[in-house]
Amino acid sequence: MYYNALMEEFFHSLGIPLVGFADLSHINEDARRGFRYGISIALPHYKDTIKKILEGSSLEAFNAVNARNKEIKEIAAKGEEFIVAKGFRAFSQAYIKRDEKYETPLPHKTVATAAGMGFIGKSSALITKKYGPAVRLSSILTDMPFETAQPIIKSHCGNCRRCVDACPAGALLDHNWSIASARTDIIDIGSCNGEISRRGKVYNTTGGAICGVCIAACRYSQNYLTEIR
Ligand code: B12
Ligand code: SF4
Ligand code: SF4
């Protein structure tokens, strides 16, 4: 028996529009904590947040992004509890911290491409069809069985380079991703991090800072902004 419908209904009821299911058995066992399946969830940013990022009003954007981040973390934790209550094991990755190399054992984006949720763009972000990269991500590892998606293994950016040109730090390297790509092929995280810290000082944010211009400028985010519902 597969539990896709049950979990989709659960996450939709909590306001998560995008849910994907991955078979992670090809990934290092320690990284996936011995679990075979991964659930990827994505919560879109409000359209207003994307506009604010582009207008440069970073304090407001920072607060809006943080609120969305808190929301998806809480939802992922509820997902874990729900699965455990159904008699399976589960682990929410929402509160996993990055290490000193700015890495986590199993990034949300890896679970997301394996779950068919989107591709990695030249911005190094996950690009979903409907909301582009303008989503907050989380993931849950579990032994609850699912029918799993076909993994996405290459970029659909083509010749587009909007995010590359929009990045104020010149951090993006105009690379078309495939699963063989290394992060260093795509982004210079030192430059990106420098820009984020600079903005934190300019806008006097506490407890972190954001840039996100590459996310807001993406043509897929722009399509989401202009779509008529
Ligand atoms: C550390 C971190 C950073 C670091 C390093 C960024 C980086 N690219 O690694 C810094 C501080 C620079 C950063 C900046 C930002 N970040 Co950040 N960051 C993280 C964090 C906490 C861990 C990422 C990680 O483990 N990196 C390690 C490297 C190896 O992996 P990766 O680059 O993330 O992803 C690669 C793999 O997934 C691989 N891959 C994809 N599919 C597959 C499949 C297989 C089989 C394999 C082997 C590999 C593979 O391709 C990816 C690209 O190289 C994640 C949250 C999380 N737990 O995942 C958020 C996260 C990636 N960040 C996010 C965001 C939004 C941002 C910022 C916009 C925020 C800001 N402060 O302004 C910027 C954008 C920078 C950018 N263009 O990427 C979002 C991305 C959302 C999206 N749509 O993709 C995440 C997922 C947070 C979230 N909860 O939503 N971030
Ligand atoms: S978050 Fe800002 S500095 Fe970092 S890659 Fe995106 S646009 Fe460039
Ligand atoms: S702006 Fe263009 S190049 Fe950058 S991630 Fe989006 S589609 Fe890809």
CSV table of C-alpha atoms and ligand atoms in Angstrom, one decimal:
chain,number,residue,atom,x,y,z
A,1,MET,CA,0.0,0.0,0.0
A,2,TYR,CA,1.2,3.5,-0.8
A,3,TYR,CA,0.5,6.6,1.3
A,4,ASN,CA,0.9,9.4,-1.3
A,5,ALA,CA,-2.8,10.5,-1.2
A,6,LEU,CA,-2.8,10.6,2.6
A,7,MET,CA,0.3,12.7,2.9
A,8,GLU,CA,-0.7,15.0,0.0
A,9,GLU,CA,-4.0,15.6,1.7
A,10,PHE,CA,-2.3,16.2,5.1
A,11,PHE,CA,0.1,18.8,3.7
A,12,HIS,CA,-2.5,20.5,1.4
A,13,SER,CA,-4.7,21.0,4.5
A,14,LEU,CA,-1.8,22.9,6.2
A,15,GLY,CA,-1.4,25.2,3.2
A,16,ILE,CA,1.5,23.4,1.3
A,17,PRO,CA,0.6,23.3,-2.4
A,18,LEU,CA,3.7,21.3,-3.6
A,19,VAL,CA,4.4,17.9,-2.2
A,20,GLY,CA,6.8,15.3,-3.9
A,21,PHE,CA,7.9,11.8,-3.0
A,22,ALA,CA,11.5,10.5,-3.6
A,23,ASP,CA,13.1,7.1,-3.5
A,24,LEU,CA,16.4,8.0,-1.9
A,25,SER,CA,18.0,4.5,-2.0
A,26,HIS,CA,20.7,5.7,-4.5
A,27,ILE,CA,21.9,8.3,-1.9
A,28,ASN,CA,24.5,7.6,0.8
A,29,GLU,CA,22.8,5.7,3.6
A,30,ASP,CA,24.2,7.9,6.4
A,31,ALA,CA,23.0,11.1,4.7
A,32,ARG,CA,19.5,9.7,4.5
A,33,ARG,CA,19.7,8.3,8.0
A,34,GLY,CA,18.9,4.8,6.7
A,35,PHE,CA,15.5,5.9,5.4
A,36,ARG,CA,14.4,4.9,1.9
A,37,TYR,CA,11.9,7.7,1.2
A,38,GLY,CA,11.9,11.4,1.2
A,39,ILE,CA,9.0,13.8,1.2
A,40,SER,CA,9.8,17.2,-0.3
A,41,ILE,CA,7.5,20.1,0.5
A,42,ALA,CA,7.5,23.7,-0.8
A,43,LEU,CA,5.7,26.8,0.5
A,44,PRO,CA,5.6,29.7,-2.0
A,45,HIS,CA,6.5,33.2,-1.0
A,46,TYR,CA,3.7,35.8,-1.2
A,47,LYS,CA,3.9,37.7,-4.4
A,48,ASP,CA,4.4,40.9,-2.4
A,49,THR,CA,7.6,39.5,-0.9
A,50,ILE,CA,9.1,38.9,-4.3
A,51,LYS,CA,8.3,42.5,-5.3
A,52,LYS,CA,9.8,43.8,-2.1
A,53,ILE,CA,13.0,41.9,-2.7
A,54,LEU,CA,13.3,43.4,-6.2
A,55,GLU,CA,12.5,46.9,-4.8
A,56,GLY,CA,15.4,46.5,-2.4
A,57,SER,CA,13.2,47.0,0.8
A,58,SER,CA,15.1,44.2,2.5
A,59,LEU,CA,14.0,44.6,6.1
A,60,GLU,CA,10.4,43.9,5.2
A,61,ALA,CA,11.4,41.2,2.8
A,62,PHE,CA,13.6,39.7,5.5
A,63,ASN,CA,10.7,39.6,8.0
A,64,ALA,CA,8.4,38.1,5.4
A,65,VAL,CA,10.9,35.4,4.4
A,66,ASN,CA,11.6,34.5,8.0
A,67,ALA,CA,7.9,34.2,8.8
A,68,ARG,CA,7.4,31.8,5.8
A,69,ASN,CA,10.5,29.9,7.0
A,70,LYS,CA,9.1,29.4,10.5
A,71,GLU,CA,5.8,28.3,9.0
A,72,ILE,CA,7.3,25.5,6.8
A,73,LYS,CA,9.5,24.3,9.7
A,74,GLU,CA,6.5,23.8,11.9
A,75,ILE,CA,4.6,22.1,9.2
A,76,ALA,CA,7.5,19.7,8.5
A,77,ALA,CA,7.6,18.8,12.3
A,78,LYS,CA,3.8,18.2,12.2
A,79,GLY,CA,4.4,15.9,9.2
A,80,GLU,CA,6.9,13.9,11.2
A,81,GLU,CA,4.5,13.5,14.1
A,82,PHE,CA,1.6,12.5,11.8
A,83,ILE,CA,3.7,9.8,10.1
A,84,VAL,CA,4.9,8.4,13.5
A,85,ALA,CA,1.3,8.4,14.7
A,86,LYS,CA,0.5,6.1,11.7
A,87,GLY,CA,3.0,3.6,13.0
A,88,PHE,CA,6.0,4.5,10.8
A,89,ARG,CA,9.4,6.1,11.5
A,90,ALA,CA,10.1,9.6,10.3
A,91,PHE,CA,12.6,12.4,10.6
A,92,SER,CA,12.0,16.1,9.8
A,93,GLN,CA,15.0,17.8,8.3
A,94,ALA,CA,13.6,21.2,9.1
A,95,TYR,CA,15.9,22.0,12.0
A,96,ILE,CA,19.2,20.5,10.6
A,97,LYS,CA,21.9,23.1,10.8
A,98,ARG,CA,24.6,23.7,8.2
A,99,ASP,CA,28.2,22.9,9.1
A,100,GLU,CA,31.3,25.2,8.8
A,101,LYS,CA,31.5,24.4,5.1
A,102,TYR,CA,28.0,25.7,4.6
A,103,GLU,CA,26.7,22.2,3.9
A,104,THR,CA,24.1,19.8,5.3
A,105,PRO,CA,24.2,16.0,4.9
A,106,LEU,CA,21.2,15.9,2.7
A,107,PRO,CA,20.1,19.3,1.3
A,108,HIS,CA,16.4,19.9,0.8
A,109,LYS,CA,17.1,20.6,-2.9
A,110,THR,CA,18.6,17.1,-3.3
A,111,VAL,CA,15.4,15.6,-1.9
A,112,ALA,CA,13.3,18.0,-4.1
A,113,THR,CA,14.9,17.0,-7.5
A,114,ALA,CA,14.8,13.3,-6.5
A,115,ALA,CA,11.0,13.9,-5.8
A,116,GLY,CA,10.5,15.5,-9.3
A,117,MET,CA,9.7,18.9,-7.8
A,118,GLY,CA,11.9,20.9,-10.1
A,119,PHE,CA,15.4,21.4,-11.4
A,120,ILE,CA,18.4,23.4,-10.1
A,121,GLY,CA,18.8,26.7,-11.9
A,122,LYS,CA,21.8,28.8,-12.7
A,123,SER,CA,21.0,30.5,-9.4
A,124,SER,CA,21.6,27.2,-7.6
A,125,ALA,CA,18.1,27.4,-6.4
A,126,LEU,CA,15.4,24.7,-7.0
A,127,ILE,CA,13.1,26.0,-9.8
A,128,THR,CA,9.5,24.7,-9.6
A,129,LYS,CA,7.2,25.0,-12.6
A,130,LYS,CA,4.5,27.0,-10.9
A,131,TYR,CA,6.3,29.3,-8.4
A,132,GLY,CA,9.9,29.2,-9.8
A,133,PRO,CA,12.5,29.4,-7.1
A,134,ALA,CA,10.2,31.6,-5.0
A,135,VAL,CA,9.5,28.9,-2.5
A,136,ARG,CA,10.7,27.9,0.9
A,137,LEU,CA,11.7,24.2,1.1
A,138,SER,CA,11.7,21.4,3.7
A,139,SER,CA,12.0,17.6,3.7
A,140,ILE,CA,11.1,14.6,5.8
A,141,LEU,CA,12.8,11.2,5.7
A,142,THR,CA,10.7,8.2,6.4
A,143,ASP,CA,10.0,4.5,5.9
A,144,MET,CA,6.4,5.1,5.1
A,145,PRO,CA,6.1,3.7,1.5
A,146,PHE,CA,5.3,5.9,-1.5
A,147,GLU,CA,5.0,5.6,-5.2
A,148,THR,CA,7.9,7.8,-6.1
A,149,ALA,CA,8.6,10.3,-8.9
A,150,GLN,CA,11.0,10.2,-11.8
A,151,PRO,CA,14.0,12.3,-10.5
A,152,ILE,CA,14.9,15.4,-12.4
A,153,ILE,CA,18.6,15.3,-13.4
A,154,LYS,CA,19.3,18.4,-15.5
A,155,SER,CA,18.6,22.1,-15.8
A,156,HIS,CA,16.0,23.7,-18.1
A,157,CYS,CA,17.6,27.2,-18.0
A,158,GLY,CA,19.0,27.0,-21.5
A,159,ASN,CA,20.5,30.3,-22.6
A,160,CYS,CA,18.7,32.3,-20.0
A,161,ARG,CA,21.0,34.2,-17.6
A,162,ARG,CA,18.7,36.7,-15.9
A,163,CYS,CA,19.7,35.6,-12.4
A,164,VAL,CA,23.4,35.7,-13.3
A,165,ASP,CA,23.1,39.3,-14.6
A,166,ALA,CA,20.9,40.3,-11.6
A,167,CYS,CA,23.2,39.1,-8.9
A,168,PRO,CA,24.7,42.2,-7.2
A,169,ALA,CA,27.8,40.2,-6.1
A,170,GLY,CA,28.6,38.5,-9.4
A,171,ALA,CA,28.4,35.2,-7.5
A,172,LEU,CA,26.7,33.1,-10.2
A,173,LEU,CA,28.9,31.3,-12.7
A,174,ASP,CA,26.4,30.8,-15.7
A,175,HIS,CA,26.5,27.0,-15.3
A,176,ASN,CA,23.7,24.7,-16.5
A,177,TRP,CA,23.2,22.2,-13.7
A,178,SER,CA,23.1,18.4,-13.9
A,179,ILE,CA,23.4,15.9,-11.0
A,180,ALA,CA,27.1,15.6,-11.8
A,181,SER,CA,27.6,19.4,-11.1
A,182,ALA,CA,29.4,20.5,-7.9
A,183,ARG,CA,28.2,23.6,-6.1
A,184,THR,CA,31.4,25.3,-6.9
A,185,ASP,CA,30.5,25.0,-10.7
A,186,ILE,CA,27.4,27.1,-10.0
A,187,ILE,CA,28.0,29.6,-7.3
A,188,ASP,CA,30.8,31.3,-5.4
A,189,ILE,CA,29.3,31.1,-1.9
A,190,GLY,CA,31.9,33.5,-0.4
A,191,SER,CA,30.7,36.3,-2.7
A,192,CYS,CA,27.0,35.5,-2.0
A,193,ASN,CA,27.6,35.3,1.7
A,194,GLY,CA,29.4,38.7,1.6
A,195,GLU,CA,26.5,40.3,-0.1
A,196,ILE,CA,24.0,38.9,2.4
A,197,SER,CA,26.1,40.2,5.3
A,198,ARG,CA,26.5,43.6,3.7
A,199,ARG,CA,22.7,43.8,3.3
A,200,GLY,CA,22.3,42.7,6.9
A,201,LYS,CA,24.4,45.7,8.0
A,202,VAL,CA,22.6,48.2,5.6
A,203,TYR,CA,19.2,47.1,6.7
A,204,ASN,CA,20.2,46.5,10.3
A,205,THR,CA,18.5,43.1,10.5
A,206,THR,CA,19.2,40.9,13.6
A,207,GLY,CA,19.6,37.2,13.6
A,208,GLY,CA,20.4,36.9,9.9
A,209,ALA,CA,20.0,38.7,6.6
A,210,ILE,CA,18.8,38.0,3.1
A,211,CYS,CA,19.5,39.0,-0.5
A,212,GLY,CA,17.4,36.7,-2.8
A,213,VAL,CA,17.7,39.0,-5.9
A,214,CYS,CA,18.5,35.9,-8.0
A,215,ILE,CA,15.3,34.2,-6.7
A,216,ALA,CA,13.1,37.2,-7.4
A,217,ALA,CA,14.6,38.0,-10.8
A,218,CYS,CA,14.1,34.5,-12.2
A,219,ARG,CA,11.8,34.3,-15.2
A,220,TYR,CA,9.8,31.5,-13.5
A,221,SER,CA,9.2,33.7,-10.4
A,222,GLN,CA,8.2,36.6,-12.8
A,223,ASN,CA,5.7,34.2,-14.5
A,224,TYR,CA,4.3,33.4,-11.1
A,225,LEU,CA,3.9,37.1,-10.3
A,226,THR,CA,2.0,37.9,-13.5
A,227,GLU,CA,-0.2,34.8,-13.6
A,228,ILE,CA,-3.9,35.4,-13.3
A,229,ARG,CA,-5.7,33.2,-10.8
B,1,B12,C1,24.0,26.6,3.6
B,1,B12,C2,22.9,27.3,2.8
B,1,B12,C3,23.2,28.5,2.2
B,1,B12,C4,24.6,29.0,2.0
B,1,B12,C5,25.3,28.2,0.9
B,1,B12,C6,24.4,28.1,-0.4
B,1,B12,C7,24.5,26.8,-1.1
B,1,B12,N1,24.0,26.8,-2.4
B,1,B12,O1,24.9,25.7,-0.6
B,1,B12,C8,24.4,30.5,1.7
B,1,B12,C9,24.5,31.3,3.1
B,1,B12,C10,25.4,31.2,0.7
B,1,B12,C11,23.0,30.5,1.3
B,1,B12,C12,22.4,31.6,0.6
B,1,B12,C13,21.1,31.6,0.2
B,1,B12,N2,20.1,30.6,0.5
B,1,B12,CO1,20.5,29.0,1.4
B,1,B12,N3,20.6,27.4,2.3
B,1,B12,C14,21.6,26.8,2.8
B,1,B12,C15,21.1,25.4,3.5
B,1,B12,C16,21.0,25.7,5.0
B,1,B12,C17,22.0,24.2,3.2
B,1,B12,C18,22.4,24.0,1.8
B,1,B12,C19,23.4,22.9,1.6
B,1,B12,O2,23.4,21.9,2.3
B,1,B12,N4,24.3,23.1,0.7
B,1,B12,C20,25.3,22.1,0.3
B,1,B12,C21,25.4,22.0,-1.2
B,1,B12,C22,26.2,20.8,-1.7
B,1,B12,O3,24.1,21.7,-1.7
B,1,B12,P1,23.2,22.8,-2.4
B,1,B12,O4,24.0,23.8,-3.1
B,1,B12,O5,22.2,23.3,-1.4
B,1,B12,O6,22.4,21.9,-3.4
B,1,B12,C23,23.0,21.1,-4.4
B,1,B12,C24,22.5,19.7,-4.3
B,1,B12,O7,21.1,19.7,-3.9
B,1,B12,C25,22.7,19.2,-5.7
B,1,B12,N5,21.7,18.3,-6.1
B,1,B12,C26,20.4,18.5,-6.5
B,1,B12,N6,19.8,17.4,-6.8
B,1,B12,C27,20.7,16.4,-6.6
B,1,B12,C28,20.5,15.0,-6.7
B,1,B12,C29,21.6,14.2,-6.4
B,1,B12,C30,21.4,12.7,-6.5
B,1,B12,C31,22.8,14.7,-6.0
B,1,B12,C32,24.0,13.9,-5.6
B,1,B12,C33,23.0,16.1,-5.9
B,1,B12,C34,21.9,16.9,-6.2
B,1,B12,O8,22.6,20.4,-6.6
B,1,B12,C35,22.5,21.6,-5.8
B,1,B12,C36,23.2,22.7,-6.4
B,1,B12,O9,24.6,22.5,-6.3
B,1,B12,C37,19.7,25.2,2.7
B,1,B12,C38,18.7,24.5,3.6
B,1,B12,C39,18.8,23.0,3.5
B,1,B12,N7,18.8,22.4,4.6
B,1,B12,O10,19.0,22.4,2.4
B,1,B12,C40,19.3,26.7,2.4
B,1,B12,C41,18.6,26.9,1.1
B,1,B12,C42,19.4,26.2,0.0
B,1,B12,N8,18.8,28.4,0.9
B,1,B12,C43,17.8,28.9,0.3
B,1,B12,C44,17.7,30.3,0.0
B,1,B12,C45,16.4,30.9,-0.5
B,1,B12,C46,18.9,31.1,0.1
B,1,B12,C47,19.0,32.6,-0.2
B,1,B12,C48,18.1,33.2,-1.3
B,1,B12,C49,18.7,33.3,1.1
B,1,B12,C50,19.3,34.6,1.4
B,1,B12,N9,19.8,34.6,2.6
B,1,B12,O11,19.1,35.6,0.7
B,1,B12,C51,20.5,32.6,-0.7
B,1,B12,C52,20.6,32.2,-2.2
B,1,B12,C53,21.9,31.8,-2.6
B,1,B12,C54,21.9,30.9,-3.8
B,1,B12,N10,21.8,31.5,-5.0
B,1,B12,O12,22.0,29.7,-3.7
B,1,B12,C55,16.6,28.0,0.1
B,1,B12,C56,16.5,27.6,-1.4
B,1,B12,C57,15.1,27.6,-1.9
B,1,B12,C58,15.1,27.1,-3.4
B,1,B12,N11,14.1,27.5,-4.1
B,1,B12,O13,16.0,26.4,-3.8
B,1,B12,C59,17.1,26.8,1.0
B,1,B12,C60,16.7,25.4,0.5
B,1,B12,C61,16.4,27.1,2.4
B,1,B12,C62,14.9,26.7,2.5
B,1,B12,N12,14.5,26.1,3.6
B,1,B12,O14,14.1,26.9,1.6
B,1,B12,N13,22.3,29.4,1.6
B,2,SF4,S1,21.4,35.7,-2.9
B,2,SF4,FE1,22.1,37.6,-3.8
B,2,SF4,S2,24.3,37.6,-3.7
B,2,SF4,FE2,23.6,35.5,-3.4
B,2,SF4,S3,23.6,34.5,-5.5
B,2,SF4,FE3,21.5,35.3,-5.1
B,2,SF4,S4,21.6,37.4,-6.0
B,2,SF4,FE4,23.7,36.8,-5.7
B,3,SF4,S1,16.7,33.3,-14.2
B,3,SF4,FE1,16.9,32.0,-16.0
B,3,SF4,S2,19.0,31.1,-15.8
B,3,SF4,FE2,18.4,31.9,-13.7
B,3,SF4,S3,17.5,30.1,-12.7
B,3,SF4,FE3,15.8,31.3,-13.7
B,3,SF4,S4,15.5,30.2,-15.7
B,3,SF4,FE4,17.5,29.6,-14.9
